Coordinates of C-alpha atoms and ligand atoms in Angstrom, one line a residue:
M1 CA 6.3 30.4 41.9
K2 CA 9.3 27.8 41.5
R3 CA 7.5 25.8 44.3
L4 CA 4.7 25.1 42.1
L5 CA 6.4 24.4 38.8
V6 CA 8.1 21.5 40.8
F7 CA 5.0 20.7 42.3
V8 CA 3.5 20.5 38.7
L9 CA 6.5 18.9 37.4
L10 CA 6.5 15.9 39.7
F11 CA 2.5 15.5 39.4
V12 CA 3.3 14.8 35.7
L13 CA 6.0 12.8 36.2
G14 CA 4.0 11.0 39.2
V15 CA 1.5 10.4 36.9
A16 CA 3.7 9.5 33.7
I17 CA 5.1 6.9 35.4
P18 CA 2.8 4.4 36.5
V19 CA 1.4 4.8 33.1
G20 CA 4.7 4.0 31.2
C21 CA 5.0 1.1 33.3
A22 CA 1.3 -0.5 33.0
A23 CA 1.8 0.0 29.3
N24 CA 5.1 -2.0 29.2
N25 CA 3.3 -5.1 31.2
S26 CA 0.4 -4.7 28.5
T27 CA 2.4 -5.0 25.6
S28 CA 5.6 -7.4 26.9
T29 CA 6.7 -10.0 24.6
G30 CA 6.9 -12.8 27.1
G31 CA 10.6 -12.0 27.4
A32 CA 12.3 -13.1 30.7
N33 CA 11.7 -10.2 32.8
G34 CA 8.5 -9.3 31.1
D35 CA 9.4 -5.7 30.6
A36 CA 9.5 -5.4 27.0
P37 CA 9.2 -1.5 26.0
S38 CA 5.8 -0.4 24.8
V39 CA 7.2 1.1 21.7
L40 CA 6.2 0.1 18.1
S41 CA 8.3 0.5 15.4
I42 CA 7.0 1.3 12.2
Y43 CA 8.3 1.2 8.5
N44 CA 6.0 2.2 6.0
W45 CA 6.1 3.9 2.4
S46 CA 5.7 7.6 2.4
D47 CA 2.6 9.7 2.5
Y48 CA 0.9 6.1 3.4
I49 CA -0.9 6.4 6.6
D50 CA -3.1 9.2 8.2
E51 CA -1.1 10.1 11.6
S52 CA -4.1 10.2 13.4
V53 CA -4.3 6.6 13.4
I54 CA -0.7 6.5 15.1
T55 CA -2.1 9.0 17.6
D56 CA -5.2 6.6 18.2
F57 CA -3.4 4.1 18.4
E58 CA -0.6 5.1 21.0
S59 CA -3.2 6.4 23.8
Q60 CA -5.4 3.4 23.0
F61 CA -2.9 1.1 23.8
N62 CA -0.9 3.3 25.9
A63 CA 2.5 2.9 23.4
T64 CA 4.5 5.2 21.7
V65 CA 5.3 4.9 18.2
E66 CA 8.2 5.4 15.9
Y67 CA 7.7 6.1 12.3
D68 CA 10.4 5.8 9.9
T69 CA 9.4 5.8 5.8
F70 CA 10.7 4.2 2.9
D71 CA 10.3 5.1 -0.9
S72 CA 10.8 1.7 -2.6
N73 CA 10.3 -2.4 -1.8
E74 CA 14.4 -2.8 -3.0
A75 CA 15.2 0.0 -0.3
M76 CA 13.1 -1.9 2.7
L77 CA 14.1 -5.1 1.4
A78 CA 18.1 -3.8 1.6
K79 CA 17.9 -2.9 5.1
I80 CA 15.8 -5.9 6.3
Q81 CA 18.3 -8.2 4.6
Q82 CA 21.6 -6.7 6.4
G83 CA 19.2 -7.5 9.8
N84 CA 16.2 -6.1 11.2
P85 CA 17.5 -2.9 12.6
G86 CA 14.6 -2.7 14.9
Y87 CA 11.3 -2.3 13.3
D88 CA 7.9 -4.3 14.4
I89 CA 5.9 -3.7 11.5
I90 CA 7.0 -3.1 7.7
V91 CA 4.5 -2.9 4.2
P92 CA 6.3 -5.0 1.5
T93 CA 4.4 -5.2 -1.6
G94 CA 2.5 -8.6 -2.7
D95 CA 5.5 -9.7 -4.9
F96 CA 8.1 -9.0 -2.1
V97 CA 6.4 -10.3 0.5
A98 CA 7.1 -14.0 -1.5
G99 CA 10.7 -13.1 -1.6
M100 CA 10.8 -12.0 1.8
I101 CA 9.3 -15.4 3.2
A102 CA 11.2 -17.5 0.9
E103 CA 14.5 -15.6 2.5
G104 CA 13.2 -15.9 6.1
L105 CA 13.0 -11.8 6.8
L106 CA 9.4 -12.5 8.3
E107 CA 7.8 -13.4 11.5
E108 CA 5.1 -15.8 11.3
L109 CA 2.0 -14.1 12.7
D110 CA -0.4 -15.8 15.3
L111 CA -4.0 -15.1 13.3
G112 CA -5.4 -15.8 16.6
N113 CA -4.3 -12.1 17.2
I114 CA -5.7 -10.7 14.7
P115 CA -9.4 -11.7 14.2
N116 CA -10.2 -8.7 12.7
L117 CA -8.6 -10.2 9.4
N118 CA -12.6 -11.5 9.0
N119 CA -12.8 -7.8 7.7
I120 CA -10.9 -8.6 4.6
A121 CA -13.0 -8.7 1.2
E122 CA -12.4 -12.3 0.3
R123 CA -10.8 -11.4 -2.8
F124 CA -7.8 -10.3 -0.9
L125 CA -7.5 -13.1 1.5
D126 CA -5.2 -16.3 0.9
P127 CA -3.2 -14.3 -2.2
P128 CA -0.2 -16.5 -4.0
F129 CA 2.1 -14.8 -2.4
D130 CA 1.3 -15.7 1.1
P131 CA -1.2 -18.7 1.5
G132 CA -3.5 -18.6 4.0
N133 CA -1.9 -15.0 5.0
R134 CA 0.7 -16.7 7.5
Y135 CA 3.1 -14.1 7.4
S136 CA 1.0 -10.8 5.9
V137 CA -2.3 -9.1 5.8
P138 CA -3.5 -6.4 3.3
Y139 CA -3.1 -2.9 4.3
Q140 CA -4.2 -0.9 0.8
W141 CA -4.4 -1.5 -2.9
G142 CA -3.9 0.4 -5.9
T143 CA -2.3 0.9 -9.5
I144 CA 0.2 2.6 -11.1
G145 CA -0.6 5.3 -13.5
I146 CA 0.1 8.6 -15.1
G147 CA -0.4 12.1 -13.1
Y148 CA -0.4 14.8 -15.7
N149 CA -0.8 18.4 -15.7
T150 CA -3.7 19.1 -18.0
T151 CA -2.5 22.6 -19.2
A152 CA 0.6 21.2 -20.2
A153 CA -1.1 18.3 -21.9
G154 CA -3.5 20.4 -23.7
G155 CA -6.3 17.8 -22.9
E156 CA -6.7 14.5 -22.1
I157 CA -3.8 11.7 -21.8
T158 CA -5.1 8.2 -22.4
S159 CA -2.3 5.9 -23.5
W160 CA 1.2 5.0 -22.4
E161 CA 2.7 5.6 -25.8
E162 CA 1.5 9.2 -25.2
I163 CA 3.6 10.3 -22.5
F164 CA 7.2 9.9 -24.5
D165 CA 5.7 12.1 -27.5
A166 CA 8.4 14.4 -28.0
K167 CA 6.8 17.6 -26.8
Y168 CA 7.1 16.5 -23.4
A169 CA 11.2 16.8 -23.8
G170 CA 12.8 16.4 -20.3
R171 CA 9.2 17.2 -18.5
V172 CA 8.3 13.7 -17.9
A173 CA 9.3 11.9 -14.2
L174 CA 9.6 7.9 -14.7
M175 CA 9.2 6.0 -11.7
E176 CA 12.8 4.3 -9.7
D177 CA 11.2 1.3 -10.1
P178 CA 11.9 -1.6 -12.3
R179 CA 9.1 -4.0 -11.5
A180 CA 6.6 -1.4 -12.4
M181 CA 8.5 0.7 -14.6
L182 CA 9.4 -2.1 -17.2
G183 CA 6.3 -3.7 -16.6
V184 CA 4.2 -0.6 -18.2
I185 CA 6.7 -0.8 -20.9
L186 CA 6.1 -4.1 -21.3
M187 CA 2.7 -4.3 -21.5
T188 CA 2.7 -1.1 -23.7
L189 CA 4.7 -3.5 -26.5
G190 CA 1.9 -6.0 -25.5
Y191 CA 4.3 -8.3 -23.7
D192 CA 3.9 -9.6 -20.1
P193 CA 5.0 -7.5 -17.5
N194 CA 6.2 -10.6 -15.7
T195 CA 8.3 -11.9 -18.6
T196 CA 11.8 -13.3 -18.1
D197 CA 12.5 -13.4 -22.1
P198 CA 15.7 -11.3 -22.1
D199 CA 14.0 -10.2 -25.6
E200 CA 11.2 -8.6 -24.3
L201 CA 13.4 -7.1 -21.6
K202 CA 15.7 -5.8 -24.1
A203 CA 13.1 -4.4 -26.4
A204 CA 11.2 -2.3 -23.0
K205 CA 14.6 -1.0 -22.4
D206 CA 15.6 0.0 -25.7
Y207 CA 12.0 1.9 -25.6
L208 CA 12.5 3.8 -23.0
I209 CA 16.5 4.3 -24.0
E210 CA 15.0 5.3 -27.7
H211 CA 12.4 8.2 -25.9
K212 CA 15.2 9.4 -23.4
D213 CA 15.0 12.9 -24.4
V214 CA 11.5 13.3 -22.5
I215 CA 12.9 11.8 -19.4
A216 CA 13.3 14.7 -16.2
T217 CA 14.2 12.2 -13.8
F218 CA 13.6 8.6 -12.0
A219 CA 11.8 9.5 -9.3
P220 CA 11.9 7.6 -5.6
D221 CA 8.1 7.9 -4.7
T222 CA 8.2 12.0 -5.2
G223 CA 7.1 12.2 -8.6
E224 CA 3.7 13.6 -7.2
D225 CA 5.6 16.5 -5.7
L226 CA 7.4 17.5 -8.9
L227 CA 4.3 17.6 -10.7
N228 CA 2.6 19.8 -8.3
Q229 CA 5.5 22.1 -8.2
G230 CA 5.5 22.4 -11.8
E231 CA 9.1 20.8 -12.4
V232 CA 7.1 18.3 -14.8
D233 CA 4.4 18.3 -16.6
I234 CA 3.9 14.5 -16.3
A235 CA 4.6 12.1 -13.4
V236 CA 4.2 8.1 -13.4
E237 CA 3.4 7.5 -9.8
W238 CA 1.2 5.9 -7.2
N239 CA -2.8 6.6 -7.9
G240 CA -3.5 7.7 -4.5
D241 CA -0.1 9.7 -4.2
V242 CA -1.4 11.8 -7.2
F243 CA -5.2 11.9 -6.0
Q244 CA -3.2 13.1 -2.6
V245 CA -1.8 16.1 -4.4
M246 CA -4.8 16.9 -6.9
E247 CA -6.6 17.8 -3.2
E248 CA -4.8 21.1 -3.8
N249 CA -4.3 21.3 -7.3
D250 CA -7.0 21.4 -9.8
E251 CA -4.9 21.5 -13.0
I252 CA -3.5 17.6 -12.6
E253 CA -5.2 14.2 -13.4
Y254 CA -4.5 10.6 -13.0
V255 CA -5.4 8.3 -15.8
I256 CA -5.0 4.4 -16.1
P257 CA -3.6 4.3 -19.8
E258 CA -5.5 2.2 -22.2
E259 CA -3.0 -0.3 -22.5
G260 CA -3.6 -1.3 -19.0
T261 CA -1.2 -1.0 -15.8
I262 CA 0.4 -2.9 -12.7
V263 CA -1.7 -3.6 -10.0
W264 CA -0.6 -4.4 -6.7
V265 CA -1.7 -4.7 -2.8
D266 CA 0.2 -3.8 -0.1
N267 CA 0.8 -5.6 3.2
L268 CA 1.4 -5.3 7.0
A269 CA 4.2 -7.7 8.0
I270 CA 6.6 -8.5 10.9
P271 CA 10.2 -8.3 10.1
K272 CA 11.9 -11.3 11.5
D273 CA 13.4 -10.3 14.7
A274 CA 10.9 -7.4 15.8
P275 CA 11.8 -6.2 19.1
N276 CA 7.7 -6.0 20.0
K277 CA 5.9 -8.6 17.8
E278 CA 2.8 -8.8 20.4
L279 CA 2.5 -5.0 19.7
A280 CA 2.6 -5.4 16.3
E281 CA -0.1 -8.1 16.2
K282 CA -1.9 -5.6 17.9
F283 CA -1.6 -2.4 15.6
I284 CA -2.4 -4.5 12.5
N285 CA -5.4 -5.8 14.1
F286 CA -6.1 -1.8 15.0
V287 CA -5.8 -1.5 11.6
L288 CA -7.7 -3.7 10.5
E289 CA -10.8 -2.3 12.2
P290 CA -13.1 -0.8 9.6
E291 CA -13.2 3.0 10.8
V292 CA -9.6 2.9 11.1
S293 CA -9.0 1.4 8.0
A294 CA -11.4 3.7 6.2
M295 CA -9.4 6.9 7.9
I296 CA -6.4 5.7 6.4
S297 CA -7.9 5.1 2.9
N298 CA -9.7 8.4 3.3
Y299 CA -6.7 10.2 3.8
I300 CA -4.1 8.7 1.1
K301 CA -6.8 7.9 -1.2
Y302 CA -5.6 4.6 -2.3
G303 CA -7.7 1.3 -2.5
N304 CA -9.5 0.1 0.7
P305 CA -9.4 -4.0 1.0
N306 CA -11.8 -3.8 4.1
E307 CA -14.6 -5.4 3.0
A308 CA -16.5 -4.5 6.5
A309 CA -15.6 -0.8 5.9
L310 CA -17.1 -0.8 2.6
E311 CA -20.4 -2.6 4.0
Q312 CA -20.8 0.1 6.8
K313 CA -20.0 2.7 4.2
L314 CA -17.0 4.1 5.6
I315 CA -15.0 5.1 2.6
D316 CA -15.8 8.6 1.3
Q317 CA -18.3 8.0 -2.0
E318 CA -16.4 10.5 -4.2
D319 CA -13.5 7.6 -3.9
L320 CA -15.4 4.9 -4.5
D321 CA -16.8 6.8 -7.6
N322 CA -13.1 7.9 -8.8
P323 CA -12.2 4.9 -11.6
G324 CA -8.5 5.8 -10.7
I325 CA -9.2 4.2 -7.5
Y326 CA -11.8 2.0 -8.2
P327 CA -11.3 0.8 -11.8
P328 CA -14.7 -0.2 -13.1
P329 CA -14.7 -4.4 -14.4
E330 CA -13.7 -3.2 -18.2
T331 CA -10.3 -1.4 -16.6
F332 CA -9.8 -4.0 -14.3
K333 CA -9.5 -6.8 -16.8
K334 CA -6.3 -5.0 -18.2
L335 CA -4.6 -4.7 -14.8
K336 CA -1.5 -7.2 -13.8
Y337 CA -0.3 -8.4 -11.2
A338 CA 4.0 -8.1 -10.9
N339 CA 4.4 -11.6 -9.5
D340 CA 7.6 -12.8 -7.5
L341 CA 10.5 -13.9 -10.3
G342 CA 12.7 -15.2 -8.0
D343 CA 16.3 -15.3 -9.1
D344 CA 15.0 -13.9 -12.0
T345 CA 14.2 -10.6 -10.8
Q346 CA 18.2 -10.1 -11.6
L347 CA 17.0 -9.6 -14.8
Y348 CA 15.1 -6.7 -14.8
D349 CA 17.6 -5.3 -12.2
E350 CA 20.1 -5.8 -14.6
V351 CA 18.2 -4.2 -17.4
W352 CA 17.7 -1.5 -15.2
T353 CA 21.0 -0.6 -14.7
E354 CA 21.6 -0.4 -18.3
L355 CA 19.2 1.8 -18.8
K356 CA 20.1 3.8 -16.2
V357 CA 23.2 4.5 -17.5
A358 CA 21.9 5.0 -21.1
V359 CA 19.5 7.2 -20.1
G360 CA 22.2 9.1 -18.1
K361 CA 19.7 10.4 -15.3
Ligands
LIG1 C1 3.1 5.7 -1.0 C2 3.3 4.5 -2.1 C3 2.2 3.6 -2.4 C4 2.7 2.4 -2.1 N1 3.9 6.6 -1.5 C5 3.1 1.4 -3.3 N2 3.6 -0.1 -3.4

């Protein structure tokens, strides 16, 4: 019996080793000895992929994926600024792509290795934050809106103002995201979410301080869980995250408020000094396959920028018909991108810090 076990073990190892070597050779980054490991290290937002995409990639490319998550652009950026700890793929939002290019934190892509970029809809290509897509390719897009419990709200919520009603004392999770959160309050007050006018930013801060009694917490990309668990009645959240919990909770709804909101595009990029750039480009090209891209959107419930996936009808019809994922043109007109503000981003960070101290949450 023991002998048989040893034999089986040797057999398994015997097979496994050559496969591992083959993978190493095929994914070499061209280093001196050509034996770069076939490991791909991904640093993505939480709840932002269908895990079968990872396993499919691993088997198709004889690779091993290491997967780590972050909950804000700020956290991801801070980590990369300290020196890339070994990630090959990161997923920054558009305005952060611009800043990271300016800081020299991204590797230039060899677009010759990413022919599937052709699958992306034209309106997502050549974005202002990365002209020519030299450093990034679109992954998914979405909005920030209101996830709410319909029973607690006693009906529909349609505006940002409503969530600050005193009846929600201690029941509202705002988002731990200065640009997004201040952005929607600026829009509520009739200002530009990209303003650098200190008075307008102060007005947004004062508005939140005035309504601080409703604030339960500033949630770092976890508002949908608090909502799902009944710990809050309202969560300002990324749309797809709310739609993910709506699949198991009939009481939850998502709305893009009538004042409008922030829209964004998240992107696949390769951080400076990535250990396996070649495999990273293979992964990017793989994700841009219509089937793979659709698999991700259908699972995480975010907007898909892949024209070929749409044309081939690979996106769930139910999602295409959902105005919270694919807003109709009249809603789309009310959506604004947060732009890269360069050094002025600090204005938002300062106001945010003051706000957090004043609110004490
Ligand atoms: C996923 C967060 C979506 C990304 N949890 C927001 N840019």
